[in-house]
Coordinates of C-alpha atoms in Angstrom, one line a residue:
M1 CA -1.8 -146.8 -105.5
A2 CA 0.7 -149.7 -105.5
T3 CA 4.1 -149.1 -107.1
F4 CA 5.0 -150.5 -110.5
G5 CA 7.3 -153.0 -108.9
S6 CA 4.8 -154.3 -106.5
V7 CA 2.1 -154.6 -109.1
G8 CA 4.5 -156.4 -111.4
E9 CA 5.5 -158.9 -108.7
Q10 CA 1.9 -159.6 -107.8
L11 CA 0.9 -160.1 -111.4
I12 CA 3.8 -162.6 -111.9
R13 CA 2.9 -164.5 -108.7
L14 CA -0.8 -164.7 -109.2
S15 CA -0.6 -165.5 -112.9
H16 CA 1.5 -168.6 -112.0
S17 CA -0.7 -169.7 -109.1
Q18 CA -4.3 -168.7 -109.8
L19 CA -6.9 -168.7 -112.6
P20 CA -7.8 -165.3 -114.0
S21 CA -10.2 -163.5 -111.7
A22 CA -11.7 -160.0 -111.3
S23 CA -11.4 -160.1 -107.5
L24 CA -7.7 -161.1 -107.7
V25 CA -6.8 -158.3 -110.0
R26 CA -8.7 -155.9 -107.8
S27 CA -6.8 -157.1 -104.8
I28 CA -3.7 -155.8 -106.5
S29 CA -5.2 -152.4 -107.1
I30 CA -8.7 -151.0 -107.4
D31 CA -7.4 -149.1 -110.5
V32 CA -7.6 -152.1 -112.8
D33 CA -6.8 -149.9 -115.8
A34 CA -3.5 -149.0 -114.2
V35 CA -2.8 -152.7 -113.6
Y36 CA -3.5 -153.5 -117.2
R37 CA -1.2 -150.7 -118.4
I38 CA 1.6 -152.3 -116.3
A39 CA 0.8 -155.7 -117.8
L40 CA 1.1 -154.3 -121.3
I41 CA 4.7 -153.2 -120.4
L42 CA 5.5 -156.6 -118.9
A43 CA 4.3 -158.3 -122.1
D44 CA 7.5 -157.3 -123.8
L45 CA 9.7 -159.1 -121.2
Q46 CA 10.9 -162.7 -121.4
K47 CA 7.9 -164.9 -120.7
G48 CA 5.9 -161.7 -120.1
Q49 CA 3.1 -162.8 -122.5
F50 CA 1.9 -165.4 -120.0
V51 CA 1.5 -162.7 -117.4
Y52 CA -0.1 -160.4 -119.9
Q53 CA -2.7 -162.9 -121.0
W54 CA -3.7 -163.6 -117.3
A55 CA -3.9 -159.8 -116.7
L56 CA -5.9 -159.3 -119.9
T57 CA -8.6 -161.7 -118.9
S58 CA -8.7 -160.7 -115.3
C59 CA -8.8 -157.0 -116.0
A60 CA -11.5 -157.5 -118.6
K61 CA -13.6 -159.4 -116.0
A62 CA -13.0 -156.5 -113.7
N63 CA -14.3 -154.0 -116.3
S64 CA -11.1 -152.4 -117.4
R65 CA -12.3 -150.6 -120.6
R66 CA -9.1 -151.1 -122.6
A67 CA -8.7 -154.7 -121.6
L68 CA -12.3 -155.4 -122.5
V69 CA -11.9 -153.8 -125.9
E70 CA -8.7 -155.9 -126.6
L71 CA -10.4 -159.1 -125.5
V72 CA -13.5 -158.6 -127.6
N73 CA -11.4 -157.6 -130.6
R74 CA -9.6 -160.9 -130.3
Y75 CA -12.9 -162.7 -129.9
I76 CA -14.5 -161.3 -133.1
D77 CA -11.3 -161.9 -135.0
T78 CA -11.4 -165.6 -134.2
E79 CA -12.4 -167.8 -137.1
G80 CA -15.9 -169.2 -136.9
V81 CA -17.2 -166.7 -134.4
D82 CA -20.8 -165.5 -135.1
I83 CA -20.3 -161.8 -135.3
Y84 CA -24.0 -161.2 -135.4
Q85 CA -24.5 -162.6 -131.9
N86 CA -24.7 -159.9 -129.3
T87 CA -22.8 -161.5 -126.4
E88 CA -22.6 -159.8 -123.0
S89 CA -19.1 -158.6 -123.8
I90 CA -20.1 -157.1 -127.1
A91 CA -23.0 -155.4 -125.4
K92 CA -20.5 -153.9 -122.9
V93 CA -18.4 -152.6 -125.8
K94 CA -21.5 -151.1 -127.4
D95 CA -22.3 -149.2 -124.2
L96 CA -18.7 -148.1 -123.9
A97 CA -18.9 -146.8 -127.4
L98 CA -22.3 -145.2 -127.5
K99 CA -22.8 -144.1 -123.9
D100 CA -19.3 -143.5 -122.6
E101 CA -17.9 -142.6 -126.0
F102 CA -14.6 -144.4 -125.1
P103 CA -12.5 -144.0 -128.3
H104 CA -11.1 -147.5 -128.5
A105 CA -14.6 -149.0 -128.0
I106 CA -15.9 -146.7 -130.7
M107 CA -13.3 -148.0 -133.1
L108 CA -14.1 -151.6 -132.2
Y109 CA -17.8 -151.2 -132.5
A110 CA -17.4 -149.4 -135.8
K111 CA -15.3 -152.3 -137.1
L112 CA -18.0 -154.7 -136.0
L113 CA -20.7 -152.7 -137.7
I114 CA -18.8 -152.7 -140.9
W115 CA -18.4 -156.5 -140.7
R116 CA -22.1 -156.8 -140.1
G117 CA -22.9 -154.6 -143.1
E118 CA -24.2 -151.7 -141.1
N119 CA -21.9 -149.3 -143.0
A120 CA -24.0 -146.1 -142.7
E121 CA -24.1 -146.5 -138.9
A122 CA -20.4 -147.1 -138.8
A123 CA -19.6 -144.1 -141.0
R124 CA -21.9 -141.9 -138.9
L125 CA -20.3 -143.0 -135.6
L126 CA -16.7 -142.4 -136.9
E127 CA -17.6 -139.1 -138.5
Q128 CA -19.3 -137.7 -135.4
K129 CA -17.2 -139.2 -132.6
I130 CA -13.7 -139.9 -133.9
L131 CA -12.7 -138.0 -137.0
P132 CA -13.2 -134.4 -135.7
Y133 CA -10.8 -135.0 -132.9
L134 CA -7.9 -136.5 -134.8
Q135 CA -4.6 -134.7 -134.9
T136 CA -1.7 -135.3 -137.1
T137 CA 1.6 -136.3 -135.5
R138 CA 5.0 -137.4 -136.8
K139 CA 5.5 -139.7 -133.9
R140 CA 3.6 -142.9 -133.1
P141 CA 1.3 -142.1 -130.1
P142 CA 2.1 -143.7 -126.8
L143 CA 0.9 -147.3 -126.4
W144 CA -2.0 -146.3 -124.1
E145 CA -3.2 -143.5 -126.3
D146 CA -2.8 -145.3 -129.6
I147 CA -6.4 -145.5 -131.0
K148 CA -5.3 -148.2 -133.5
M149 CA -4.1 -150.3 -130.5
L150 CA -0.9 -151.5 -132.1
D151 CA -2.5 -151.8 -135.5
N152 CA -5.4 -154.0 -134.3
F153 CA -7.5 -151.5 -136.2
D154 CA -7.0 -149.7 -139.5
S155 CA -6.6 -145.9 -139.2
P156 CA -9.9 -144.2 -138.4
W157 CA -10.0 -142.6 -141.9
R158 CA -9.3 -145.9 -143.6
M159 CA -12.2 -147.5 -141.7
Y160 CA -14.4 -144.5 -142.5
A161 CA -13.5 -144.8 -146.2
V162 CA -14.3 -148.5 -146.2
A163 CA -17.7 -147.9 -144.6
V164 CA -18.5 -145.1 -147.1
E165 CA -17.3 -147.1 -150.1
K166 CA -19.6 -150.0 -149.1
E167 CA -22.5 -147.6 -148.7
E168 CA -21.8 -145.2 -151.6
G169 CA -19.4 -146.9 -153.9
L170 CA -16.1 -145.6 -155.4
A171 CA -17.3 -142.0 -155.4
G172 CA -17.9 -142.3 -151.7
I173 CA -14.4 -143.5 -150.9
Q174 CA -12.8 -140.8 -153.1
R175 CA -14.8 -138.2 -151.3
A176 CA -13.8 -139.6 -147.9
T177 CA -10.2 -139.8 -148.8
R178 CA -10.1 -136.3 -150.3
R179 CA -11.7 -134.9 -147.2
A180 CA -9.3 -136.8 -144.9
A181 CA -6.4 -135.5 -146.9
L182 CA -7.4 -131.9 -147.5
E183 CA -9.3 -131.1 -144.3
F184 CA -7.7 -133.3 -141.6
H185 CA -4.2 -134.0 -143.1
D186 CA -4.3 -137.6 -142.2
P187 CA -1.0 -139.1 -143.4
V188 CA -2.5 -142.3 -144.8
A189 CA -5.2 -140.4 -146.5
M190 CA -2.8 -137.9 -148.0
T191 CA -0.8 -140.8 -149.4
D192 CA -3.9 -142.3 -150.9
Y193 CA -5.0 -139.0 -152.3
A194 CA -1.7 -138.3 -153.9
I195 CA -1.8 -141.7 -155.6
S196 CA -5.3 -141.2 -156.8
V197 CA -4.4 -137.9 -158.4
L198 CA -2.0 -139.8 -160.7
E199 CA -5.0 -141.5 -162.3
T200 CA -6.5 -138.2 -163.3
E201 CA -5.8 -136.0 -166.4
A202 CA -5.0 -132.9 -164.4
I203 CA -2.2 -130.9 -165.9
N204 CA -0.6 -130.3 -162.5
K205 CA -1.1 -133.8 -161.2
Y206 CA 2.6 -134.4 -160.4
E207 CA 2.9 -131.2 -158.5
V208 CA -0.2 -132.1 -156.5
Y209 CA 1.3 -135.6 -156.0
E210 CA 4.5 -134.2 -154.7
S211 CA 2.7 -131.7 -152.4
Y212 CA 0.6 -134.3 -150.6
M213 CA 3.1 -137.1 -150.6
S214 CA 5.7 -134.9 -149.1
A215 CA 3.2 -133.8 -146.4
A216 CA 2.5 -137.4 -145.6
A217 CA 6.2 -138.2 -145.5
L218 CA 6.9 -135.3 -143.2
A219 CA 4.2 -136.7 -140.9
G220 CA 6.3 -139.9 -140.7
H221 CA 4.3 -142.2 -142.9
T222 CA 6.8 -144.8 -144.1
P223 CA 5.2 -145.6 -147.5
A224 CA 5.0 -141.9 -148.3
C225 CA 8.7 -141.5 -147.6
F226 CA 9.5 -144.3 -150.0
H227 CA 7.1 -143.1 -152.8
L228 CA 8.4 -139.5 -152.5
A229 CA 12.0 -140.8 -152.7
N230 CA 11.1 -142.6 -155.9
F231 CA 9.4 -139.5 -157.3
Y232 CA 12.5 -137.4 -156.7
Y233 CA 14.8 -140.1 -158.1
R234 CA 12.8 -140.4 -161.3
T235 CA 12.7 -136.6 -161.5
S236 CA 16.5 -136.6 -161.3
Q237 CA 16.5 -139.0 -164.2
G238 CA 14.5 -136.7 -166.4
E239 CA 11.2 -138.5 -166.2
F240 CA 9.3 -135.6 -164.6
T241 CA 9.9 -131.9 -165.0
T242 CA 11.8 -130.1 -162.3
E243 CA 10.6 -127.0 -160.5
A244 CA 13.1 -125.0 -162.5
E245 CA 11.7 -126.2 -165.8
R246 CA 8.1 -125.6 -164.7
N247 CA 9.0 -122.0 -163.6
A248 CA 10.9 -121.4 -166.9
K249 CA 7.9 -122.4 -168.9
E250 CA 5.6 -120.2 -166.9
R251 CA 8.0 -117.3 -167.4
E252 CA 8.1 -117.9 -171.2
E253 CA 4.3 -117.9 -171.3
A254 CA 4.2 -114.7 -169.3
N255 CA 6.8 -113.1 -171.4
A256 CA 4.9 -114.0 -174.6
A257 CA 1.8 -112.3 -173.3
R258 CA 3.7 -109.0 -172.6
S259 CA 3.6 -106.1 -174.9
A260 CA 6.6 -105.4 -177.2
L261 CA 7.6 -102.5 -175.1
L262 CA 8.1 -104.6 -172.0
R263 CA 9.9 -107.5 -173.8
R264 CA 13.2 -105.5 -174.0
F265 CA 13.4 -105.9 -170.3
E266 CA 13.0 -109.7 -170.3
P267 CA 16.8 -110.4 -170.0
I268 CA 17.0 -108.2 -166.8
A269 CA 13.8 -109.8 -165.4
N270 CA 15.1 -113.3 -166.0
W271 CA 18.5 -112.4 -164.4
V272 CA 16.7 -111.0 -161.3
Y273 CA 14.5 -114.1 -161.1
T274 CA 17.5 -116.5 -161.4
L275 CA 19.4 -114.5 -158.7
F276 CA 16.6 -114.6 -156.1
N277 CA 15.0 -118.0 -157.0
Q278 CA 17.3 -121.0 -157.2
P279 CA 15.2 -124.0 -157.9
M280 CA 16.8 -127.5 -157.6
D281 CA 18.7 -129.0 -160.4
R282 CA 18.4 -132.7 -161.2
Q283 CA 21.5 -133.7 -159.2
T284 CA 19.9 -132.0 -156.1
Y285 CA 16.7 -134.1 -156.7
R286 CA 18.9 -137.2 -156.6
M287 CA 20.4 -136.1 -153.3
L288 CA 17.0 -135.4 -152.0
A289 CA 15.8 -138.8 -153.1
M290 CA 18.7 -140.4 -151.2
D291 CA 17.7 -138.5 -148.0
W292 CA 14.2 -139.9 -148.2
Y293 CA 15.4 -143.4 -149.1
E294 CA 17.6 -143.3 -146.0
L295 CA 14.7 -142.2 -143.8
A296 CA 12.4 -144.9 -145.3
F297 CA 15.1 -147.5 -144.7
D298 CA 15.6 -146.4 -141.1
K299 CA 11.8 -146.9 -140.7
G300 CA 12.1 -150.5 -141.9
N301 CA 11.6 -150.3 -145.7
S302 CA 13.8 -152.9 -147.3
E303 CA 13.1 -151.6 -150.9
A304 CA 14.5 -148.2 -149.9
G305 CA 17.5 -150.0 -148.4
Y306 CA 18.3 -151.9 -151.6
I307 CA 18.0 -148.8 -153.7
L308 CA 20.1 -146.7 -151.3
A309 CA 22.8 -149.3 -151.4
M310 CA 22.8 -149.3 -155.2
L311 CA 22.9 -145.5 -155.3
F312 CA 25.9 -145.4 -152.9
R313 CA 27.5 -148.0 -155.2
E314 CA 26.9 -145.8 -158.3
D315 CA 28.6 -142.9 -156.4
G316 CA 31.6 -145.1 -155.8
N317 CA 31.1 -145.1 -152.0
M318 CA 31.7 -148.9 -151.8
E319 CA 32.1 -149.0 -148.0
K320 CA 28.8 -147.3 -147.4
S321 CA 27.1 -149.3 -150.1
R322 CA 28.2 -152.6 -148.6
E323 CA 27.1 -151.5 -145.1
V324 CA 23.6 -150.6 -146.3
Y325 CA 23.4 -153.8 -148.5
N326 CA 24.3 -156.0 -145.6
L327 CA 21.8 -154.3 -143.4
T328 CA 19.1 -154.8 -146.1
A329 CA 20.1 -158.4 -146.4
K330 CA 19.5 -158.9 -142.7
M331 CA 16.2 -157.2 -143.0
G332 CA 15.2 -159.2 -146.0
F333 CA 15.5 -158.3 -149.6
P334 CA 12.3 -157.1 -151.4
N335 CA 10.1 -160.0 -152.6
S336 CA 9.7 -158.2 -156.0
L337 CA 13.3 -158.9 -156.8
S338 CA 14.1 -162.3 -158.5
K339 CA 16.6 -164.6 -156.8
K340 CA 18.6 -164.6 -160.1
S341 CA 19.1 -160.9 -160.1
L342 CA 20.0 -160.8 -156.4
V343 CA 22.6 -163.5 -156.9
E344 CA 24.1 -161.7 -159.9
M345 CA 24.2 -158.4 -158.0
R346 CA 25.8 -160.1 -155.0
D347 CA 28.5 -161.8 -157.1
K348 CA 29.3 -158.7 -159.1
W349 CA 28.9 -156.1 -156.3
E350 CA 32.7 -155.3 -156.2
D351 CA 32.8 -155.0 -160.0
Q352 CA 32.2 -151.3 -160.5
T353 CA 32.0 -151.8 -164.3
F354 CA 28.8 -153.7 -163.7
N355 CA 26.0 -151.2 -163.5
P356 CA 22.5 -152.7 -164.2
G357 CA 20.7 -149.7 -162.9
L358 CA 17.9 -149.6 -160.4
P359 CA 15.2 -152.3 -160.8
P360 CA 12.2 -150.5 -162.4
K361 CA 9.7 -152.6 -160.3
L362 CA 11.1 -150.9 -157.2
L363 CA 10.6 -147.4 -158.5
N364 CA 6.8 -147.3 -158.2
L365 CA 4.9 -144.1 -157.1
A366 CA 2.0 -146.0 -155.6

């Protein structure tokens, strides 16, 4: 097997002197998948896209599975393409999906089936060949293993839910989302499920929301980190009951149900409970919210950055607030904020008597 350096050199030389060719890419190495992997790395270098495009076409012609899937995905995404026409390349992808059970090909073929309206077949394919093998992870999978191919595809569960919805309606997508969240702990599904719970009349809906949103956030899903931060901040402001308040109410109800003989021991029982169970107070919820805002901001969420800067400012930590504010400005302020409010906040940032509070439109739970 040729070394990374020699493969890279040959790719650069051939891409600037020859048209894409299966034979040329095989002359570099018979392992065309390995050549394509190296081309993917080169794509991030200066002028590397030209080399990558040459390698993509050449490797696809040489039957590199991953290159073929990428090329066909681009093809069907092209405006005006007849997605119902079974071209030779689409037929190859179908074989890779159904015969070889190549995961990336299965994802692409399922996507094509959904677009063609063959939703039941797409759902069946995903349910049998992809969903049972998914594993949750807090880290983005390596480029070569990423089944979404750098977000060229939706998550498998999202695709499955779309297919089921088109086939069975709203009840179908709710069932699919619930299963993805409860059985397979898919971060996106857990986020969607947590949000859907808010639309119910369940007494414990906010506790369920917190449970699944926190699980999705711990799995590294950025929107979940932000929504959870908002939930904790709004809890700190008294909008939702704290764990301590819920537990106190449960103890009151339990005490009320006890016999008169046992009630004389309630003060001791409450003292013991308080000693060994220290639920968070509202200030702690605010601190927890700031931790999640910071994580969401680190993962590129500008809304979290703006809120975090405002909270540091409220705390009187002007140096930290300016730092986060400037970083958020470079990232781009949230589109939901009006230019007028942003200008006013910028001009009065150093005036600590000016405290407009956090913009309500940023504090959404969904």
